């Protein structure tokens, strides 16, 4: 009995799982602000540095370092050349020379053909089918959407929108639904959507 009383605490100590929780004290790592700035500090290229070989003020000069992707007017595509440009005649002559860099490549030298799903256009819909499509669209636009009509008549949804546009009541209901959904957005999501729209407008204006 005395041995069990002595051995019981030792067995409990060995079998009790240890706590694996992390300490609550903060540990300073190597990724500090000062060390990050120091590692990202890269010396400028030699072309950006002023010329110190000559005496002042001749050392002060304008640094011309254009980007590598800048387009050159000397490499105008053939289709954009004017009809009276002499380069059109030169390019035409070079294309008929075998070793010319602008000569058309052989089929064996071309990259492999891209294999993707191609849609073969079919013109199987007539006036009666389009009339039926318009009737279904105006009768119940919520049931017969553009995708449902496209599946029924075996055509694309773009053709359905052109042949049988949605009635104004359906478009107004969709607009109200969108406004109700956007009304439940928070400040962050609303601001993100406005920024996205502003960037799109700037992209179309050529400002980006």
PDB file of C-alpha atoms in Angstrom:
ATOM      1  CA  UNK A   1       0.000   0.000   0.000  1.00  0.00           C
ATOM      2  CA  UNK A   2       2.841   2.381   0.846  1.00  0.00           C
ATOM      3  CA  UNK A   3       4.545   1.577  -2.490  1.00  0.00           C
ATOM      4  CA  UNK A   4       1.374   2.454  -4.434  1.00  0.00           C
ATOM      5  CA  UNK A   5       1.100   5.744  -2.595  1.00  0.00           C
ATOM      6  CA  UNK A   6       4.671   6.610  -3.521  1.00  0.00           C
ATOM      7  CA  UNK A   7       4.514   5.375  -7.139  1.00  0.00           C
ATOM      8  CA  UNK A   8       1.163   7.036  -7.981  1.00  0.00           C
ATOM      9  CA  UNK A   9       2.520  10.644  -8.183  1.00  0.00           C
ATOM     10  CA  UNK A  10       5.461   9.498 -10.291  1.00  0.00           C
ATOM     11  CA  UNK A  11       3.193   7.699 -12.786  1.00  0.00           C
ATOM     12  CA  UNK A  12       0.881  10.716 -12.939  1.00  0.00           C
ATOM     13  CA  UNK A  13       3.855  12.979 -13.658  1.00  0.00           C
ATOM     14  CA  UNK A  14       5.061  10.748 -16.505  1.00  0.00           C
ATOM     15  CA  UNK A  15       1.652  10.222 -18.125  1.00  0.00           C
ATOM     16  CA  UNK A  16       0.268  13.777 -17.837  1.00  0.00           C
ATOM     17  CA  UNK A  17       0.620  15.587 -21.224  1.00  0.00           C
ATOM     18  CA  UNK A  18       2.763  18.669 -21.061  1.00  0.00           C
ATOM     19  CA  UNK A  19       1.394  22.049 -22.044  1.00  0.00           C
ATOM     20  CA  UNK A  20       2.334  22.995 -25.590  1.00  0.00           C
ATOM     21  CA  UNK A  21       1.126  26.567 -25.435  1.00  0.00           C
ATOM     22  CA  UNK A  22       3.550  29.232 -26.545  1.00  0.00           C
ATOM     23  CA  UNK A  23       4.848  31.792 -24.069  1.00  0.00           C
ATOM     24  CA  UNK A  24       3.005  35.086 -23.972  1.00  0.00           C
ATOM     25  CA  UNK A  25       6.218  37.112 -24.054  1.00  0.00           C
ATOM     26  CA  UNK A  26       7.188  38.822 -27.331  1.00  0.00           C
ATOM     27  CA  UNK A  27      10.303  37.634 -29.126  1.00  0.00           C
ATOM     28  CA  UNK A  28      12.290  40.038 -31.286  1.00  0.00           C
ATOM     29  CA  UNK A  29      13.103  38.537 -34.692  1.00  0.00           C
ATOM     30  CA  UNK A  30      15.485  39.600 -37.400  1.00  0.00           C
ATOM     31  CA  UNK A  31      12.767  41.094 -39.621  1.00  0.00           C
ATOM     32  CA  UNK A  32      12.824  44.575 -38.170  1.00  0.00           C
ATOM     33  CA  UNK A  33      12.210  47.817 -40.009  1.00  0.00           C
ATOM     34  CA  UNK A  34      15.826  48.944 -39.870  1.00  0.00           C
ATOM     35  CA  UNK A  35      17.233  45.658 -41.142  1.00  0.00           C
ATOM     36  CA  UNK A  36      14.610  45.406 -43.890  1.00  0.00           C
ATOM     37  CA  UNK A  37      15.479  48.900 -45.141  1.00  0.00           C
ATOM     38  CA  UNK A  38      19.147  48.062 -45.014  1.00  0.00           C
ATOM     39  CA  UNK A  39      18.672  44.847 -47.035  1.00  0.00           C
ATOM     40  CA  UNK A  40      16.547  46.603 -49.656  1.00  0.00           C
ATOM     41  CA  UNK A  41      18.931  49.522 -50.053  1.00  0.00           C
ATOM     42  CA  UNK A  42      20.466  48.937 -53.472  1.00  0.00           C
ATOM     43  CA  UNK A  43      23.071  51.233 -54.936  1.00  0.00           C
ATOM     44  CA  UNK A  44      22.018  53.099 -58.108  1.00  0.00           C
ATOM     45  CA  UNK A  45      23.262  52.026 -61.489  1.00  0.00           C
ATOM     46  CA  UNK A  46      26.413  53.636 -62.850  1.00  0.00           C
ATOM     47  CA  UNK A  47      24.473  55.294 -65.659  1.00  0.00           C
ATOM     48  CA  UNK A  48      22.499  57.328 -63.097  1.00  0.00           C
ATOM     49  CA  UNK A  49      25.612  58.673 -61.368  1.00  0.00           C
ATOM     50  CA  UNK A  50      27.166  61.962 -62.546  1.00  0.00           C
ATOM     51  CA  UNK A  51      30.461  61.955 -64.400  1.00  0.00           C
ATOM     52  CA  UNK A  52      33.279  62.826 -61.957  1.00  0.00           C
ATOM     53  CA  UNK A  53      36.111  62.502 -64.463  1.00  0.00           C
ATOM     54  CA  UNK A  54      35.934  66.161 -65.471  1.00  0.00           C
ATOM     55  CA  UNK A  55      36.146  69.236 -63.279  1.00  0.00           C
ATOM     56  CA  UNK A  56      33.117  71.127 -62.051  1.00  0.00           C
ATOM     57  CA  UNK A  57      30.876  72.501 -63.614  1.00  0.00           C
ATOM     58  CA  UNK A  58      31.456  70.238 -66.627  1.00  0.00           C
ATOM     59  CA  UNK A  59      30.553  67.293 -64.405  1.00  0.00           C
ATOM     60  CA  UNK A  60      26.946  68.522 -64.274  1.00  0.00           C
ATOM     61  CA  UNK A  61      25.164  67.057 -67.271  1.00  0.00           C
ATOM     62  CA  UNK A  62      21.766  65.715 -68.264  1.00  0.00           C
ATOM     63  CA  UNK A  63      21.442  61.956 -67.759  1.00  0.00           C
ATOM     64  CA  UNK A  64      19.667  60.282 -70.680  1.00  0.00           C
ATOM     65  CA  UNK A  65      18.578  56.774 -69.707  1.00  0.00           C
ATOM     66  CA  UNK A  66      15.432  55.791 -71.667  1.00  0.00           C
ATOM     67  CA  UNK A  67      13.502  52.636 -70.730  1.00  0.00           C
ATOM     68  CA  UNK A  68      14.319  49.443 -72.578  1.00  0.00           C
ATOM     69  CA  UNK A  69      10.704  49.006 -73.707  1.00  0.00           C
ATOM     70  CA  UNK A  70      10.424  52.367 -75.444  1.00  0.00           C
ATOM     71  CA  UNK A  71       9.059  52.005 -78.968  1.00  0.00           C
ATOM     72  CA  UNK A  72      11.238  53.155 -81.829  1.00  0.00           C
ATOM     73  CA  UNK A  73       9.785  54.884 -84.925  1.00  0.00           C
ATOM     74  CA  UNK A  74      12.246  52.922 -87.043  1.00  0.00           C
ATOM     75  CA  UNK A  75      10.384  49.691 -86.323  1.00  0.00           C
ATOM     76  CA  UNK A  76       6.988  50.605 -87.681  1.00  0.00           C
ATOM     77  CA  UNK A  77       4.887  47.539 -88.604  1.00  0.00           C
ATOM     78  CA  UNK A  78       4.393  46.915 -92.302  1.00  0.00           C
ATOM     79  CA  UNK A  79       0.614  47.413 -92.122  1.00  0.00           C
ATOM     80  CA  UNK A  80       1.028  50.912 -90.649  1.00  0.00           C
ATOM     81  CA  UNK A  81       3.431  52.184 -93.288  1.00  0.00           C
ATOM     82  CA  UNK A  82       2.027  54.723 -95.767  1.00  0.00           C
ATOM     83  CA  UNK A  83       1.415  53.533 -99.314  1.00  0.00           C
ATOM     84  CA  UNK A  84       4.118  55.838-100.702  1.00  0.00           C
ATOM     85  CA  UNK A  85       6.732  54.869 -98.113  1.00  0.00           C
ATOM     86  CA  UNK A  86       9.973  53.458 -99.537  1.00  0.00           C
ATOM     87  CA  UNK A  87      10.176  50.920 -96.724  1.00  0.00           C
ATOM     88  CA  UNK A  88       7.170  49.038 -98.113  1.00  0.00           C
ATOM     89  CA  UNK A  89       9.059  48.315-101.330  1.00  0.00           C
ATOM     90  CA  UNK A  90      12.159  47.306 -99.382  1.00  0.00           C
ATOM     91  CA  UNK A  91      10.222  44.948 -97.132  1.00  0.00           C
ATOM     92  CA  UNK A  92       8.469  43.402-100.127  1.00  0.00           C
ATOM     93  CA  UNK A  93      11.812  42.696-101.791  1.00  0.00           C
ATOM     94  CA  UNK A  94      13.308  41.235 -98.617  1.00  0.00           C
ATOM     95  CA  UNK A  95      10.376  38.865 -98.166  1.00  0.00           C
ATOM     96  CA  UNK A  96      11.240  37.102-101.432  1.00  0.00           C
ATOM     97  CA  UNK A  97      14.836  36.474-100.356  1.00  0.00           C
ATOM     98  CA  UNK A  98      15.403  33.122 -98.684  1.00  0.00           C
ATOM     99  CA  UNK A  99      17.939  34.214 -96.041  1.00  0.00           C
ATOM    100  CA  UNK A 100      16.238  37.520 -95.289  1.00  0.00           C
ATOM    101  CA  UNK A 101      15.227  38.094 -91.641  1.00  0.00           C
ATOM    102  CA  UNK A 102      11.772  39.287 -92.744  1.00  0.00           C
ATOM    103  CA  UNK A 103      11.152  36.364 -95.082  1.00  0.00           C
ATOM    104  CA  UNK A 104       8.160  34.186 -94.141  1.00  0.00           C
ATOM    105  CA  UNK A 105       9.139  31.176 -92.068  1.00  0.00           C
ATOM    106  CA  UNK A 106       8.564  27.615 -93.129  1.00  0.00           C
ATOM    107  CA  UNK A 107       5.858  25.532 -91.533  1.00  0.00           C
ATOM    108  CA  UNK A 108       8.426  23.414 -89.694  1.00  0.00           C
ATOM    109  CA  UNK A 109       9.962  26.546 -88.110  1.00  0.00           C
ATOM    110  CA  UNK A 110       6.674  27.881 -86.769  1.00  0.00           C
ATOM    111  CA  UNK A 111       5.573  27.215 -83.167  1.00  0.00           C
ATOM    112  CA  UNK A 112       3.017  24.449 -82.608  1.00  0.00           C
ATOM    113  CA  UNK A 113      -0.591  25.265 -83.343  1.00  0.00           C
ATOM    114  CA  UNK A 114      -2.729  26.190 -80.366  1.00  0.00           C
ATOM    115  CA  UNK A 115      -5.433  23.626 -79.706  1.00  0.00           C
ATOM    116  CA  UNK A 116      -8.507  25.151 -78.140  1.00  0.00           C
ATOM    117  CA  UNK A 117     -12.203  24.585 -78.455  1.00  0.00           C
ATOM    118  CA  UNK A 118     -13.507  26.329 -81.542  1.00  0.00           C
ATOM    119  CA  UNK A 119     -17.177  27.056 -82.116  1.00  0.00           C
ATOM    120  CA  UNK A 120     -18.449  26.447 -85.615  1.00  0.00           C
ATOM    121  CA  UNK A 121     -21.032  29.132 -86.438  1.00  0.00           C
ATOM    122  CA  UNK A 122     -24.430  27.822 -87.440  1.00  0.00           C
ATOM    123  CA  UNK A 123     -27.243  29.844 -88.973  1.00  0.00           C
ATOM    124  CA  UNK A 124     -30.142  27.516 -88.237  1.00  0.00           C
ATOM    125  CA  UNK A 125     -32.567  30.029 -86.681  1.00  0.00           C
ATOM    126  CA  UNK A 126     -35.226  31.556 -88.876  1.00  0.00           C
ATOM    127  CA  UNK A 127     -37.874  34.219 -88.488  1.00  0.00           C
ATOM    128  CA  UNK A 128     -40.294  31.871 -86.698  1.00  0.00           C
ATOM    129  CA  UNK A 129     -37.716  30.847 -84.082  1.00  0.00           C
ATOM    130  CA  UNK A 130     -36.739  34.456 -83.412  1.00  0.00           C
ATOM    131  CA  UNK A 131     -40.392  35.402 -83.069  1.00  0.00           C
ATOM    132  CA  UNK A 132     -40.909  32.591 -80.559  1.00  0.00           C
ATOM    133  CA  UNK A 133     -37.784  33.701 -78.726  1.00  0.00           C
ATOM    134  CA  UNK A 134     -39.133  37.241 -78.387  1.00  0.00           C
ATOM    135  CA  UNK A 135     -42.498  35.928 -77.168  1.00  0.00           C
ATOM    136  CA  UNK A 136     -40.933  33.828 -74.433  1.00  0.00           C
ATOM    137  CA  UNK A 137     -38.648  36.675 -73.433  1.00  0.00           C
ATOM    138  CA  UNK A 138     -41.514  39.145 -73.045  1.00  0.00           C
ATOM    139  CA  UNK A 139     -43.850  36.600 -71.441  1.00  0.00           C
ATOM    140  CA  UNK A 140     -41.621  35.608 -68.502  1.00  0.00           C
ATOM    141  CA  UNK A 141     -38.150  37.239 -68.580  1.00  0.00           C
ATOM    142  CA  UNK A 142     -37.265  35.859 -65.127  1.00  0.00           C
ATOM    143  CA  UNK A 143     -37.716  32.266 -66.311  1.00  0.00           C
ATOM    144  CA  UNK A 144     -36.533  32.672 -69.888  1.00  0.00           C
ATOM    145  CA  UNK A 145     -33.265  34.441 -69.372  1.00  0.00           C
ATOM    146  CA  UNK A 146     -30.698  34.872 -72.110  1.00  0.00           C
ATOM    147  CA  UNK A 147     -28.871  31.703 -71.014  1.00  0.00           C
ATOM    148  CA  UNK A 148     -32.091  29.651 -70.847  1.00  0.00           C
ATOM    149  CA  UNK A 149     -33.119  30.781 -74.334  1.00  0.00           C
ATOM    150  CA  UNK A 150     -29.623  30.129 -75.651  1.00  0.00           C
ATOM    151  CA  UNK A 151     -29.809  26.545 -74.379  1.00  0.00           C
ATOM    152  CA  UNK A 152     -33.312  26.063 -75.784  1.00  0.00           C
ATOM    153  CA  UNK A 153     -32.537  27.361 -79.279  1.00  0.00           C
ATOM    154  CA  UNK A 154     -28.904  26.101 -79.386  1.00  0.00           C
ATOM    155  CA  UNK A 155     -27.336  29.519 -79.889  1.00  0.00           C
ATOM    156  CA  UNK A 156     -25.185  31.943 -77.947  1.00  0.00           C
ATOM    157  CA  UNK A 157     -26.476  34.232 -75.219  1.00  0.00           C
ATOM    158  CA  UNK A 158     -25.055  37.218 -77.114  1.00  0.00           C
ATOM    159  CA  UNK A 159     -27.328  36.452 -80.059  1.00  0.00           C
ATOM    160  CA  UNK A 160     -30.305  36.183 -77.688  1.00  0.00           C
ATOM    161  CA  UNK A 161     -29.583  39.645 -76.271  1.00  0.00           C
ATOM    162  CA  UNK A 162     -29.416  41.079 -79.776  1.00  0.00           C
ATOM    163  CA  UNK A 163     -32.444  39.280 -81.239  1.00  0.00           C
ATOM    164  CA  UNK A 164     -34.703  39.367 -78.156  1.00  0.00           C
ATOM    165  CA  UNK A 165     -33.621  42.117 -75.743  1.00  0.00           C
ATOM    166  CA  UNK A 166     -35.036  42.093 -72.234  1.00  0.00           C
ATOM    167  CA  UNK A 167     -38.090  44.286 -71.490  1.00  0.00           C
ATOM    168  CA  UNK A 168     -37.582  47.514 -69.511  1.00  0.00           C
ATOM    169  CA  UNK A 169     -39.436  46.139 -66.465  1.00  0.00           C
ATOM    170  CA  UNK A 170     -36.977  43.254 -66.180  1.00  0.00           C
ATOM    171  CA  UNK A 171     -33.980  45.573 -66.470  1.00  0.00           C
ATOM    172  CA  UNK A 172     -35.454  47.886 -63.821  1.00  0.00           C
ATOM    173  CA  UNK A 173     -35.986  44.928 -61.466  1.00  0.00           C
ATOM    174  CA  UNK A 174     -32.375  43.832 -61.947  1.00  0.00           C
ATOM    175  CA  UNK A 175     -31.168  47.375 -61.272  1.00  0.00           C
ATOM    176  CA  UNK A 176     -33.233  47.595 -58.066  1.00  0.00           C
ATOM    177  CA  UNK A 177     -31.873  44.231 -56.935  1.00  0.00           C
ATOM    178  CA  UNK A 178     -28.326  45.411 -57.530  1.00  0.00           C
ATOM    179  CA  UNK A 179     -28.941  48.643 -55.613  1.00  0.00           C
ATOM    180  CA  UNK A 180     -30.392  46.712 -52.649  1.00  0.00           C
ATOM    181  CA  UNK A 181     -27.384  44.399 -52.604  1.00  0.00           C
ATOM    182  CA  UNK A 182     -24.920  47.296 -52.797  1.00  0.00           C
ATOM    183  CA  UNK A 183     -26.841  49.100 -50.047  1.00  0.00           C
ATOM    184  CA  UNK A 184     -25.859  46.341 -47.598  1.00  0.00           C
ATOM    185  CA  UNK A 185     -22.155  46.856 -48.310  1.00  0.00           C
ATOM    186  CA  UNK A 186     -19.891  48.329 -45.700  1.00  0.00           C
ATOM    187  CA  UNK A 187     -17.602  51.318 -45.965  1.00  0.00           C
ATOM    188  CA  UNK A 188     -14.535  49.303 -47.012  1.00  0.00           C
ATOM    189  CA  UNK A 189     -16.264  47.388 -49.792  1.00  0.00           C
ATOM    190  CA  UNK A 190     -17.995  50.498 -51.126  1.00  0.00           C
ATOM    191  CA  UNK A 191     -14.720  52.417 -51.225  1.00  0.00           C
ATOM    192  CA  UNK A 192     -12.959  49.483 -52.936  1.00  0.00           C
ATOM    193  CA  UNK A 193     -15.637  49.344 -55.643  1.00  0.00           C
ATOM    194  CA  UNK A 194     -15.415  53.113 -56.201  1.00  0.00           C
ATOM    195  CA  UNK A 195     -11.625  52.892 -56.500  1.00  0.00           C
ATOM    196  CA  UNK A 196     -11.962  50.050 -58.981  1.00  0.00           C
ATOM    197  CA  UNK A 197     -14.394  52.044 -61.106  1.00  0.00           C
ATOM    198  CA  UNK A 198     -12.110  55.089 -60.985  1.00  0.00           C
ATOM    199  CA  UNK A 199      -9.112  53.007 -62.091  1.00  0.00           C
ATOM    200  CA  UNK A 200     -11.152  51.587 -64.979  1.00  0.00           C
ATOM    201  CA  UNK A 201     -12.091  55.088 -66.140  1.00  0.00           C
ATOM    202  CA  UNK A 202      -8.461  56.189 -65.902  1.00  0.00           C
ATOM    203  CA  UNK A 203      -7.416  53.141 -67.935  1.00  0.00           C
ATOM    204  CA  UNK A 204      -9.869  53.981 -70.699  1.00  0.00           C
ATOM    205  CA  UNK A 205      -8.616  57.586 -70.739  1.00  0.00           C
ATOM    206  CA  UNK A 206      -5.013  56.373 -71.072  1.00  0.00           C
ATOM    207  CA  UNK A 207      -3.914  57.736 -67.692  1.00  0.00           C
ATOM    208  CA  UNK A 208      -2.595  54.381 -66.442  1.00  0.00           C
TER     209      UNK A 208
END
